[in-house]
Amino acid sequence: MNKSLLVKFKWQICKEYKKRLKRKSSNSNTFTNRATYRIPTPKEGKLNKKNKQKLPKTKD
């Protein structure tokens, strides 16, 4: 494989990965393995927030 092509490809992946990291860093608890490969759509994000609120509160 052409070396310059490989470097270009690596750099593209790096840029994409950093972009996703930035997007996720604000809400670190949703950062899972899956999140590094696929950015959830805004609709999915809303669903996740709703589900979090539905969690039963534990009595101490």
PDB file of N, CA and C in Angstrom:
ATOM      1  N   MET A   1       0.844  -1.203   0.000  1.00  0.00           N
ATOM      2  CA  MET A   1       0.000   0.000   0.000  1.00  0.00           C
ATOM      3  C   MET A   1       0.880   1.255   0.000  1.00  0.00           C
ATOM      4  N   ASN A   2       0.427   2.263  -0.691  1.00  0.00           N
ATOM      5  CA  ASN A   2       1.175   3.526  -0.765  1.00  0.00           C
ATOM      6  C   ASN A   2       1.320   4.133   0.630  1.00  0.00           C
ATOM      7  N   LYS A   3       2.557   4.488   1.009  1.00  0.00           N
ATOM      8  CA  LYS A   3       2.801   4.956   2.370  1.00  0.00           C
ATOM      9  C   LYS A   3       2.080   6.271   2.674  1.00  0.00           C
ATOM     10  N   SER A   4       2.133   7.209   1.731  1.00  0.00           N
ATOM     11  CA  SER A   4       1.482   8.504   1.963  1.00  0.00           C
ATOM     12  C   SER A   4      -0.027   8.340   2.130  1.00  0.00           C
ATOM     13  N   LEU A   5      -0.584   7.392   1.398  1.00  0.00           N
ATOM     14  CA  LEU A   5      -2.016   7.118   1.494  1.00  0.00           C
ATOM     15  C   LEU A   5      -2.348   6.591   2.888  1.00  0.00           C
ATOM     16  N   LEU A   6      -1.497   5.716   3.382  1.00  0.00           N
ATOM     17  CA  LEU A   6      -1.702   5.133   4.700  1.00  0.00           C
ATOM     18  C   LEU A   6      -1.664   6.208   5.787  1.00  0.00           C
ATOM     19  N   VAL A   7      -0.688   7.109   5.680  1.00  0.00           N
ATOM     20  CA  VAL A   7      -0.565   8.192   6.654  1.00  0.00           C
ATOM     21  C   VAL A   7      -1.794   9.087   6.618  1.00  0.00           C
ATOM     22  N   LYS A   8      -2.237   9.388   5.411  1.00  0.00           N
ATOM     23  CA  LYS A   8      -3.422  10.234   5.242  1.00  0.00           C
ATOM     24  C   LYS A   8      -4.631   9.575   5.906  1.00  0.00           C
ATOM     25  N   PHE A   9      -4.768   8.274   5.688  1.00  0.00           N
ATOM     26  CA  PHE A   9      -5.879   7.513   6.239  1.00  0.00           C
ATOM     27  C   PHE A   9      -5.838   7.528   7.766  1.00  0.00           C
ATOM     28  N   LYS A  10      -4.622   7.318   8.318  1.00  0.00           N
ATOM     29  CA  LYS A  10      -4.442   7.346   9.770  1.00  0.00           C
ATOM     30  C   LYS A  10      -4.842   8.693  10.343  1.00  0.00           C
ATOM     31  N   TRP A  11      -4.398   9.745   9.679  1.00  0.00           N
ATOM     32  CA  TRP A  11      -4.668  11.109  10.147  1.00  0.00           C
ATOM     33  C   TRP A  11      -6.165  11.386  10.145  1.00  0.00           C
ATOM     34  N   GLN A  12      -6.857  10.892   9.117  1.00  0.00           N
ATOM     35  CA  GLN A  12      -8.306  11.077   8.998  1.00  0.00           C
ATOM     36  C   GLN A  12      -9.009  10.424  10.181  1.00  0.00           C
ATOM     37  N   ILE A  13      -8.593   9.211  10.510  1.00  0.00           N
ATOM     38  CA  ILE A  13      -9.178   8.480  11.634  1.00  0.00           C
ATOM     39  C   ILE A  13      -8.931   9.245  12.930  1.00  0.00           C
ATOM     40  N   CYS A  14      -7.715   9.740  13.088  1.00  0.00           N
ATOM     41  CA  CYS A  14      -7.337  10.472  14.288  1.00  0.00           C
ATOM     42  C   CYS A  14      -8.222  11.709  14.464  1.00  0.00           C
ATOM     43  N   LYS A  15      -8.396  12.454  13.376  1.00  0.00           N
ATOM     44  CA  LYS A  15      -9.220  13.662  13.426  1.00  0.00           C
ATOM     45  C   LYS A  15     -10.655  13.323  13.815  1.00  0.00           C
ATOM     46  N   GLU A  16     -11.176  12.278  13.192  1.00  0.00           N
ATOM     47  CA  GLU A  16     -12.552  11.858  13.432  1.00  0.00           C
ATOM     48  C   GLU A  16     -12.712  11.440  14.891  1.00  0.00           C
ATOM     49  N   TYR A  17     -11.745  10.692  15.402  1.00  0.00           N
ATOM     50  CA  TYR A  17     -11.793  10.190  16.768  1.00  0.00           C
ATOM     51  C   TYR A  17     -11.768  11.340  17.768  1.00  0.00           C
ATOM     52  N   LYS A  18     -10.899  12.328  17.516  1.00  0.00           N
ATOM     53  CA  LYS A  18     -10.797  13.480  18.416  1.00  0.00           C
ATOM     54  C   LYS A  18     -12.108  14.260  18.432  1.00  0.00           C
ATOM     55  N   LYS A  19     -12.726  14.391  17.266  1.00  0.00           N
ATOM     56  CA  LYS A  19     -14.004  15.100  17.168  1.00  0.00           C
ATOM     57  C   LYS A  19     -15.044  14.423  18.051  1.00  0.00           C
ATOM     58  N   ARG A  20     -15.089  13.101  17.970  1.00  0.00           N
ATOM     59  CA  ARG A  20     -16.068  12.335  18.747  1.00  0.00           C
ATOM     60  C   ARG A  20     -15.777  12.431  20.233  1.00  0.00           C
ATOM     61  N   LEU A  21     -14.475  12.390  20.575  1.00  0.00           N
ATOM     62  CA  LEU A  21     -14.097  12.509  21.987  1.00  0.00           C
ATOM     63  C   LEU A  21     -14.576  13.838  22.549  1.00  0.00           C
ATOM     64  N   LYS A  22     -14.362  14.908  21.789  1.00  0.00           N
ATOM     65  CA  LYS A  22     -14.767  16.240  22.228  1.00  0.00           C
ATOM     66  C   LYS A  22     -16.258  16.274  22.493  1.00  0.00           C
ATOM     67  N   ARG A  23     -17.014  15.671  21.593  1.00  0.00           N
ATOM     68  CA  ARG A  23     -18.460  15.679  21.705  1.00  0.00           C
ATOM     69  C   ARG A  23     -18.915  14.920  22.945  1.00  0.00           C
ATOM     70  N   LYS A  24     -18.190  13.856  23.275  1.00  0.00           N
ATOM     71  CA  LYS A  24     -18.574  13.002  24.393  1.00  0.00           C
ATOM     72  C   LYS A  24     -18.084  13.529  25.741  1.00  0.00           C
ATOM     73  N   SER A  25     -16.981  14.297  25.747  1.00  0.00           N
ATOM     74  CA  SER A  25     -16.333  14.660  27.005  1.00  0.00           C
ATOM     75  C   SER A  25     -17.264  15.408  27.954  1.00  0.00           C
ATOM     76  N   SER A  26     -18.239  16.150  27.416  1.00  0.00           N
ATOM     77  CA  SER A  26     -19.148  16.906  28.270  1.00  0.00           C
ATOM     78  C   SER A  26     -20.026  15.969  29.109  1.00  0.00           C
ATOM     79  N   ASN A  27     -20.340  14.802  28.548  1.00  0.00           N
ATOM     80  CA  ASN A  27     -21.176  13.851  29.276  1.00  0.00           C
ATOM     81  C   ASN A  27     -20.407  12.532  29.378  1.00  0.00           C
ATOM     82  N   SER A  28     -19.489  12.476  30.331  1.00  0.00           N
ATOM     83  CA  SER A  28     -18.528  11.375  30.365  1.00  0.00           C
ATOM     84  C   SER A  28     -19.152  10.030  30.719  1.00  0.00           C
ATOM     85  N   ASN A  29     -20.277  10.024  31.430  1.00  0.00           N
ATOM     86  CA  ASN A  29     -20.833   8.736  31.844  1.00  0.00           C
ATOM     87  C   ASN A  29     -21.475   7.964  30.696  1.00  0.00           C
ATOM     88  N   THR A  30     -21.707   8.613  29.559  1.00  0.00           N
ATOM     89  CA  THR A  30     -22.249   7.874  28.418  1.00  0.00           C
ATOM     90  C   THR A  30     -21.126   7.373  27.523  1.00  0.00           C
ATOM     91  N   PHE A  31     -19.878   7.644  27.914  1.00  0.00           N
ATOM     92  CA  PHE A  31     -18.751   7.256  27.074  1.00  0.00           C
ATOM     93  C   PHE A  31     -18.471   5.769  27.244  1.00  0.00           C
ATOM     94  N   THR A  32     -18.918   4.989  26.286  1.00  0.00           N
ATOM     95  CA  THR A  32     -18.695   3.551  26.313  1.00  0.00           C
ATOM     96  C   THR A  32     -17.906   3.160  25.084  1.00  0.00           C
ATOM     97  N   ASN A  33     -17.581   1.899  24.964  1.00  0.00           N
ATOM     98  CA  ASN A  33     -16.882   1.423  23.774  1.00  0.00           C
ATOM     99  C   ASN A  33     -17.667   1.753  22.518  1.00  0.00           C
ATOM    100  N   ARG A  34     -18.973   1.600  22.600  1.00  0.00           N
ATOM    101  CA  ARG A  34     -19.819   1.812  21.434  1.00  0.00           C
ATOM    102  C   ARG A  34     -19.755   3.264  20.974  1.00  0.00           C
ATOM    103  N   ALA A  35     -19.641   4.168  21.940  1.00  0.00           N
ATOM    104  CA  ALA A  35     -19.672   5.598  21.622  1.00  0.00           C
ATOM    105  C   ALA A  35     -18.482   6.024  20.766  1.00  0.00           C
ATOM    106  N   THR A  36     -17.362   5.308  20.883  1.00  0.00           N
ATOM    107  CA  THR A  36     -16.185   5.693  20.102  1.00  0.00           C
ATOM    108  C   THR A  36     -16.399   5.400  18.625  1.00  0.00           C
ATOM    109  N   TYR A  37     -17.283   4.473  18.308  1.00  0.00           N
ATOM    110  CA  TYR A  37     -17.492   4.108  16.915  1.00  0.00           C
ATOM    111  C   TYR A  37     -18.718   4.780  16.309  1.00  0.00           C
ATOM    112  N   ARG A  38     -19.707   5.092  17.145  1.00  0.00           N
ATOM    113  CA  ARG A  38     -20.963   5.576  16.593  1.00  0.00           C
ATOM    114  C   ARG A  38     -21.479   6.720  17.459  1.00  0.00           C
ATOM    115  N   ILE A  39     -21.681   7.877  16.846  1.00  0.00           N
ATOM    116  CA  ILE A  39     -22.236   9.007  17.571  1.00  0.00           C
ATOM    117  C   ILE A  39     -23.753   8.828  17.627  1.00  0.00           C
ATOM    118  N   PRO A  40     -24.337   8.823  18.820  1.00  0.00           N
ATOM    119  CA  PRO A  40     -25.786   8.659  18.903  1.00  0.00           C
ATOM    120  C   PRO A  40     -26.506   9.865  18.318  1.00  0.00           C
ATOM    121  N   THR A  41     -27.636   9.614  17.686  1.00  0.00           N
ATOM    122  CA  THR A  41     -28.402  10.708  17.104  1.00  0.00           C
ATOM    123  C   THR A  41     -29.041  11.513  18.230  1.00  0.00           C
ATOM    124  N   PRO A  42     -29.414  12.766  17.987  1.00  0.00           N
ATOM    125  CA  PRO A  42     -30.027  13.577  19.032  1.00  0.00           C
ATOM    126  C   PRO A  42     -31.254  12.909  19.647  1.00  0.00           C
ATOM    127  N   LYS A  43     -32.026  12.212  18.825  1.00  0.00           N
ATOM    128  CA  LYS A  43     -33.223  11.527  19.326  1.00  0.00           C
ATOM    129  C   LYS A  43     -32.835  10.475  20.365  1.00  0.00           C
ATOM    130  N   GLU A  44     -31.780   9.730  20.062  1.00  0.00           N
ATOM    131  CA  GLU A  44     -31.300   8.702  20.993  1.00  0.00           C
ATOM    132  C   GLU A  44     -30.874   9.337  22.322  1.00  0.00           C
ATOM    133  N   GLY A  45     -30.190  10.466  22.205  1.00  0.00           N
ATOM    134  CA  GLY A  45     -29.728  11.149  23.407  1.00  0.00           C
ATOM    135  C   GLY A  45     -30.884  11.534  24.309  1.00  0.00           C
ATOM    136  N   LYS A  46     -31.970  12.021  23.714  1.00  0.00           N
ATOM    137  CA  LYS A  46     -33.146  12.405  24.491  1.00  0.00           C
ATOM    138  C   LYS A  46     -33.729  11.190  25.188  1.00  0.00           C
ATOM    139  N   LEU A  47     -33.793  10.068  24.480  1.00  0.00           N
ATOM    140  CA  LEU A  47     -34.330   8.847  25.068  1.00  0.00           C
ATOM    141  C   LEU A  47     -33.503   8.423  26.273  1.00  0.00           C
ATOM    142  N   ASN A  48     -32.167   8.532  26.133  1.00  0.00           N
ATOM    143  CA  ASN A  48     -31.288   8.144  27.230  1.00  0.00           C
ATOM    144  C   ASN A  48     -31.542   8.994  28.469  1.00  0.00           C
ATOM    145  N   LYS A  49     -31.744  10.306  28.266  1.00  0.00           N
ATOM    146  CA  LYS A  49     -31.991  11.203  29.388  1.00  0.00           C
ATOM    147  C   LYS A  49     -33.282  10.828  30.095  1.00  0.00           C
ATOM    148  N   LYS A  50     -34.319  10.527  29.316  1.00  0.00           N
ATOM    149  CA  LYS A  50     -35.610  10.143  29.895  1.00  0.00           C
ATOM    150  C   LYS A  50     -35.466   8.874  30.734  1.00  0.00           C
ATOM    151  N   ASN A  51     -34.729   7.902  30.197  1.00  0.00           N
ATOM    152  CA  ASN A  51     -34.549   6.640  30.908  1.00  0.00           C
ATOM    153  C   ASN A  51     -33.810   6.835  32.222  1.00  0.00           C
ATOM    154  N   LYS A  52     -32.846   7.769  32.240  1.00  0.00           N
ATOM    155  CA  LYS A  52     -32.075   8.026  33.451  1.00  0.00           C
ATOM    156  C   LYS A  52     -32.976   8.563  34.550  1.00  0.00           C
ATOM    157  N   GLN A  53     -33.926   9.426  34.185  1.00  0.00           N
ATOM    158  CA  GLN A  53     -34.815  10.019  35.170  1.00  0.00           C
ATOM    159  C   GLN A  53     -35.772   8.983  35.762  1.00  0.00           C
ATOM    160  N   LYS A  54     -36.066   7.942  34.998  1.00  0.00           N
ATOM    161  CA  LYS A  54     -37.011   6.925  35.444  1.00  0.00           C
ATOM    162  C   LYS A  54     -36.414   5.957  36.466  1.00  0.00           C
ATOM    163  N   LEU A  55     -35.083   6.016  36.661  1.00  0.00           N
ATOM    164  CA  LEU A  55     -34.464   5.092  37.609  1.00  0.00           C
ATOM    165  C   LEU A  55     -35.020   5.317  39.016  1.00  0.00           C
ATOM    166  N   PRO A  56     -35.396   4.241  39.716  1.00  0.00           N
ATOM    167  CA  PRO A  56     -35.955   4.400  41.073  1.00  0.00           C
ATOM    168  C   PRO A  56     -34.913   4.950  42.039  1.00  0.00           C
ATOM    169  N   LYS A  57     -35.364   5.832  42.921  1.00  0.00           N
ATOM    170  CA  LYS A  57     -34.452   6.413  43.904  1.00  0.00           C
ATOM    171  C   LYS A  57     -34.304   5.449  45.074  1.00  0.00           C
ATOM    172  N   THR A  58     -33.053   5.210  45.476  1.00  0.00           N
ATOM    173  CA  THR A  58     -32.815   4.278  46.592  1.00  0.00           C
ATOM    174  C   THR A  58     -32.979   5.005  47.908  1.00  0.00           C
ATOM    175  N   LYS A  59     -33.637   4.348  48.859  1.00  0.00           N
ATOM    176  CA  LYS A  59     -33.824   4.956  50.186  1.00  0.00           C
ATOM    177  C   LYS A  59     -32.659   4.566  51.076  1.00  0.00           C
ATOM    178  N   ASP A  60     -32.009   5.550  51.654  1.00  0.00           N
ATOM    179  CA  ASP A  60     -30.864   5.268  52.522  1.00  0.00           C
ATOM    180  C   ASP A  60     -31.328   4.953  53.937  1.00  0.00           C
TER     181      ASP A  60
END
